[in-house]
Amino acid sequence: MAKTALIISTYNWPEALSLCFKSIKIQRVLPDEIIVADDGSTQETSELIRQFSQQISVPVKHVWQEDRGFRLARIRNLAIKNAESDYLIFIDGDIILHRDFIKDHIENRKPQQFVSGSRVLLSEEVTKTRIQNQNISFLVPFLLGKNRLNGVKSSFFSYLFSKNDTGIYNVRGCNMAFWKNDLMAINGFDERFTGWGREDSDVVYRMQKNGVKKFKLKLAAVQFHLFHKEQSRISMEKNNCILSDTIIQNRIITTHGISELP
């Protein structure tokens, strides 16, 4: 049986990460390991991770790098390198998971395929209340936030509406899953992507060029994304240029990935 890792990207928002951890602890199926990919958070986050590791029955690793701006691609690569599992599920630390989230991902994994899931975008008001009360319960989830239909979980309708898809711009980095060997084959994420934007589209393009199909999962692996202000778009022009070059060159393997890590 293939082993599964849950990789959680975070940066200096322990109140949100605490909610994320709570939703992991009640998963019907736990991963075999949890890796917190930390892009330079302070000691408060480290202490929260330490406490969480004592409250759950699976190993928890804290992979940290110095805070030198938004370097999501690199910290994900560090997590991939440190993963001992075969299948890697990626989320963000400002996500609350449905209790079947891990179970749904495991049930939908197939060889030569990666999965792109969906999310519910919670409102600012709902987010504030949830953080204040540390509440992770969603009794009527599809009535909350934007993209509210993404909060519906249905095995039957998931089977009907989930499908293979080739788009590179509609992937959600907070809800995706890859076989580790497939990521290693393309050398992981391209670390030239700094600042917000396009690192997910780039890895999806190269993955598909290497013959791995994208499966768009709907009405399963449900998650709720806490509200926050949008990330700065100052790096978007640069990142768009990197992605455009990847497409023009039909690049599969980045020379700025996992192999460059110490």
Coordinates of C-alpha atoms in Angstrom, one line a residue:
M1 CA 0.0 0.0 0.0
A2 CA 1.4 3.4 -1.0
K3 CA 2.1 5.8 1.8
T4 CA 0.6 9.3 1.9
A5 CA 2.1 12.6 3.1
L6 CA 0.1 15.8 3.8
I7 CA 2.2 18.9 3.0
I8 CA 1.0 22.1 4.6
S9 CA 2.5 25.4 3.3
T10 CA 2.4 28.2 5.9
Y11 CA 3.8 31.6 6.8
N12 CA 3.2 33.5 10.0
W13 CA -0.5 32.9 10.6
P14 CA -0.7 30.5 13.6
E15 CA -4.4 31.3 14.3
A16 CA -5.3 29.9 10.9
L17 CA -2.8 27.0 11.1
S18 CA -4.4 26.0 14.5
L19 CA -7.8 25.6 12.7
C20 CA -6.1 23.6 10.0
F21 CA -4.5 21.3 12.6
K22 CA -7.8 20.8 14.3
S23 CA -9.4 19.7 11.0
I24 CA -6.5 17.2 10.4
K25 CA -6.9 15.6 13.9
I26 CA -10.5 14.6 13.1
Q27 CA -9.8 13.1 9.6
R28 CA -11.4 9.7 9.1
V29 CA -8.2 8.6 7.4
L30 CA -4.9 10.1 8.6
P31 CA -1.9 10.5 6.3
D32 CA 1.2 8.5 7.1
E33 CA 3.2 11.7 7.7
I34 CA 2.6 15.4 7.9
I35 CA 5.1 18.0 6.7
V36 CA 4.7 21.6 7.5
A37 CA 6.5 23.6 4.8
D38 CA 7.3 26.9 6.6
D39 CA 8.4 29.9 4.5
G40 CA 10.1 31.6 7.4
S41 CA 7.6 31.9 10.3
T42 CA 8.5 33.0 13.8
Q43 CA 8.8 30.9 17.0
E44 CA 5.1 31.1 17.6
T45 CA 4.4 28.9 14.6
S46 CA 7.2 26.5 15.7
E47 CA 5.7 26.1 19.1
L48 CA 2.2 25.4 17.6
I49 CA 3.7 22.7 15.4
R50 CA 5.5 21.2 18.3
Q51 CA 2.2 21.0 20.3
F52 CA 0.4 19.5 17.3
S53 CA 3.0 16.8 16.9
Q54 CA 2.3 15.6 20.4
Q55 CA -1.5 15.5 19.8
I56 CA -1.5 13.3 16.7
S57 CA -0.4 9.7 16.1
V58 CA 1.5 10.2 12.8
P59 CA 5.0 11.8 12.5
V60 CA 5.1 15.6 12.0
K61 CA 8.1 17.3 10.3
H62 CA 8.7 21.0 10.4
V63 CA 10.6 22.1 7.3
W64 CA 11.7 25.7 7.6
Q65 CA 13.6 28.3 5.6
E66 CA 14.7 31.8 6.3
D67 CA 12.2 34.5 5.6
R68 CA 13.5 36.1 2.4
G69 CA 10.2 37.0 0.8
F70 CA 7.6 34.7 -0.8
R71 CA 9.5 31.5 -1.8
L72 CA 6.7 29.0 -1.9
A73 CA 8.2 26.9 -4.7
R74 CA 11.4 26.4 -2.7
I75 CA 9.8 25.4 0.6
R76 CA 7.6 23.0 -1.2
N77 CA 10.7 21.4 -2.8
L78 CA 12.2 21.1 0.6
A79 CA 9.1 19.3 1.8
I80 CA 9.1 17.0 -1.2
K81 CA 12.8 16.1 -0.6
N82 CA 12.0 15.3 3.0
A83 CA 8.9 13.3 2.3
E84 CA 9.2 9.5 2.9
S85 CA 5.8 8.8 1.4
D86 CA 4.9 7.8 -2.2
Y87 CA 1.9 10.2 -2.6
L88 CA 1.9 13.9 -1.6
I89 CA -1.2 15.9 -0.9
F90 CA -0.6 19.7 -0.8
I91 CA -2.7 22.2 1.1
D92 CA -2.2 25.7 2.6
G93 CA -2.1 26.4 6.3
D94 CA -5.2 28.7 6.1
I95 CA -7.5 25.8 5.1
I96 CA -10.1 23.9 7.1
L97 CA -10.5 20.3 5.8
H98 CA -13.7 18.3 5.5
R99 CA -13.1 15.2 7.7
D100 CA -13.0 13.0 4.5
F101 CA -10.4 15.2 2.8
I102 CA -7.5 12.7 3.0
K103 CA -9.8 9.7 2.4
D104 CA -11.1 11.3 -0.8
H105 CA -7.7 12.0 -2.1
I106 CA -6.5 8.5 -1.4
E107 CA -9.5 7.0 -3.1
N108 CA -8.9 9.1 -6.3
R109 CA -5.2 8.5 -6.7
K110 CA -4.1 6.6 -9.8
P111 CA -0.8 6.0 -11.6
Q112 CA 0.2 8.6 -14.1
Q113 CA -2.3 11.0 -12.8
F114 CA -2.2 14.1 -10.5
V115 CA -5.3 15.6 -8.8
S116 CA -6.5 19.2 -8.7
G117 CA -9.2 19.9 -6.2
S118 CA -11.5 22.8 -5.3
R119 CA -12.2 25.0 -2.3
V120 CA -14.9 27.2 -0.7
L121 CA -13.8 30.8 -0.2
L122 CA -15.0 31.9 3.2
S123 CA -16.1 35.5 3.8
E124 CA -14.1 37.9 6.0
E125 CA -16.9 37.8 8.6
V126 CA -17.1 34.0 8.8
T127 CA -13.3 33.8 9.0
K128 CA -13.1 36.2 11.9
T129 CA -15.8 34.3 13.8
R130 CA -14.1 30.9 13.1
I131 CA -10.7 32.1 14.3
Q132 CA -12.1 33.7 17.4
N133 CA -14.1 30.6 18.4
Q134 CA -11.6 28.1 16.9
N135 CA -14.6 26.5 15.3
I136 CA -14.1 24.0 12.4
S137 CA -17.7 22.7 12.1
F138 CA -19.7 23.3 8.9
L139 CA -23.2 21.9 9.2
V140 CA -24.5 23.5 6.1
P141 CA -21.2 24.3 4.3
F142 CA -22.6 25.2 0.9
L143 CA -24.4 28.2 2.3
L144 CA -21.1 29.9 3.3
G145 CA -18.7 32.0 1.2
K146 CA -18.0 32.1 -2.5
N147 CA -17.8 29.0 -4.6
R148 CA -20.2 27.6 -2.1
L149 CA -21.2 24.6 -4.2
N150 CA -17.6 23.4 -3.7
G151 CA -18.7 22.7 -0.1
V152 CA -21.0 19.9 -1.2
K153 CA -19.6 16.4 -0.8
S154 CA -21.3 13.7 -2.8
S155 CA -19.6 10.5 -4.0
F156 CA -22.2 10.0 -6.7
F157 CA -22.0 13.5 -8.2
S158 CA -18.3 13.5 -7.7
Y159 CA -18.1 10.5 -10.0
L160 CA -20.3 12.3 -12.6
F161 CA -18.6 15.7 -12.6
S162 CA -14.9 14.9 -11.9
K163 CA -12.9 14.5 -15.1
N164 CA -9.6 14.7 -16.8
D165 CA -8.7 18.3 -17.8
T166 CA -5.7 19.9 -19.5
G167 CA -5.9 23.5 -18.3
I168 CA -2.9 24.9 -16.5
Y169 CA -4.5 28.1 -15.1
N170 CA -7.4 26.5 -13.0
V171 CA -5.3 24.5 -10.6
R172 CA -5.6 25.3 -6.9
G173 CA -2.2 25.0 -5.1
C174 CA -4.1 24.7 -1.8
N175 CA -5.7 21.4 -2.9
M176 CA -3.6 19.2 -5.2
A177 CA -1.9 15.9 -5.0
F178 CA 1.0 14.2 -6.9
W179 CA 3.0 11.0 -6.8
K180 CA 6.4 11.9 -5.5
N181 CA 8.2 10.0 -8.3
D182 CA 6.3 12.2 -10.8
L183 CA 7.5 15.4 -9.1
M184 CA 11.0 14.1 -8.9
A185 CA 11.0 13.3 -12.6
I186 CA 10.4 17.0 -13.5
N187 CA 12.7 18.2 -10.6
G188 CA 9.8 19.6 -8.6
F189 CA 8.7 23.2 -8.6
D190 CA 10.7 25.9 -10.4
E191 CA 12.3 28.0 -7.7
R192 CA 12.7 31.0 -10.0
F193 CA 9.0 31.7 -9.1
T194 CA 9.3 34.1 -6.2
G195 CA 6.5 36.3 -5.1
W196 CA 2.9 35.2 -5.7
G197 CA 1.8 33.6 -8.9
R198 CA 2.2 30.9 -11.6
E199 CA 4.3 28.4 -9.8
D200 CA 1.4 25.9 -9.8
S201 CA 0.6 26.5 -13.5
D202 CA 4.2 25.8 -14.4
V203 CA 4.4 22.5 -12.5
V204 CA 1.1 21.4 -14.0
Y205 CA 2.3 22.3 -17.6
R206 CA 5.6 20.3 -17.1
M207 CA 3.8 17.4 -15.4
Q208 CA 1.4 17.0 -18.4
K209 CA 4.2 17.4 -20.9
N210 CA 5.8 14.4 -19.1
G211 CA 2.7 12.3 -19.7
V212 CA 1.0 12.6 -16.4
K213 CA -2.7 13.4 -16.7
K214 CA -4.5 16.1 -14.6
F215 CA -7.7 14.9 -12.9
K216 CA -10.0 17.7 -11.8
L217 CA -11.8 16.4 -8.7
K218 CA -15.2 17.9 -7.9
L219 CA -17.5 17.5 -4.9
A220 CA -14.9 15.5 -2.9
A221 CA -11.7 16.4 -1.0
V222 CA -13.7 19.4 0.3
Q223 CA -11.9 22.3 2.0
F224 CA -12.7 25.8 3.3
H225 CA -10.3 28.6 2.6
L226 CA -10.1 31.3 5.3
F227 CA -10.4 34.9 4.1
H228 CA -7.2 37.0 3.8
K229 CA -6.1 40.0 1.8
E230 CA -4.8 39.2 -1.7
Q231 CA -1.1 38.6 -2.0
S232 CA 0.9 41.3 -3.8
R233 CA 0.9 40.9 -7.5
I234 CA 4.2 42.8 -7.9
S235 CA 6.0 39.6 -9.2
M236 CA 3.3 38.6 -11.7
E237 CA 4.9 40.0 -14.8
K238 CA 8.2 38.3 -14.0
N239 CA 6.5 35.0 -13.2
N240 CA 4.4 35.2 -16.4
C241 CA 7.6 35.5 -18.4
I242 CA 9.1 32.4 -16.7
L243 CA 5.9 30.4 -17.4
S244 CA 5.8 31.7 -21.0
D245 CA 9.4 30.6 -21.5
T246 CA 8.5 27.1 -20.1
I247 CA 5.7 26.8 -22.7
I248 CA 7.8 28.1 -25.6
Q249 CA 10.6 25.7 -24.8
N250 CA 8.3 22.8 -24.1
R251 CA 10.3 22.4 -20.9
I252 CA 9.7 19.3 -18.7
I253 CA 12.6 19.4 -16.3
T254 CA 13.5 22.6 -14.5
T255 CA 17.1 23.3 -13.7
H256 CA 16.0 25.3 -10.7
G257 CA 14.4 22.6 -8.6
I258 CA 14.9 19.9 -6.1
S259 CA 18.3 18.9 -7.4
E260 CA 19.7 22.4 -6.6
L261 CA 18.8 22.1 -2.9
P262 CA 21.6 21.5 -0.4

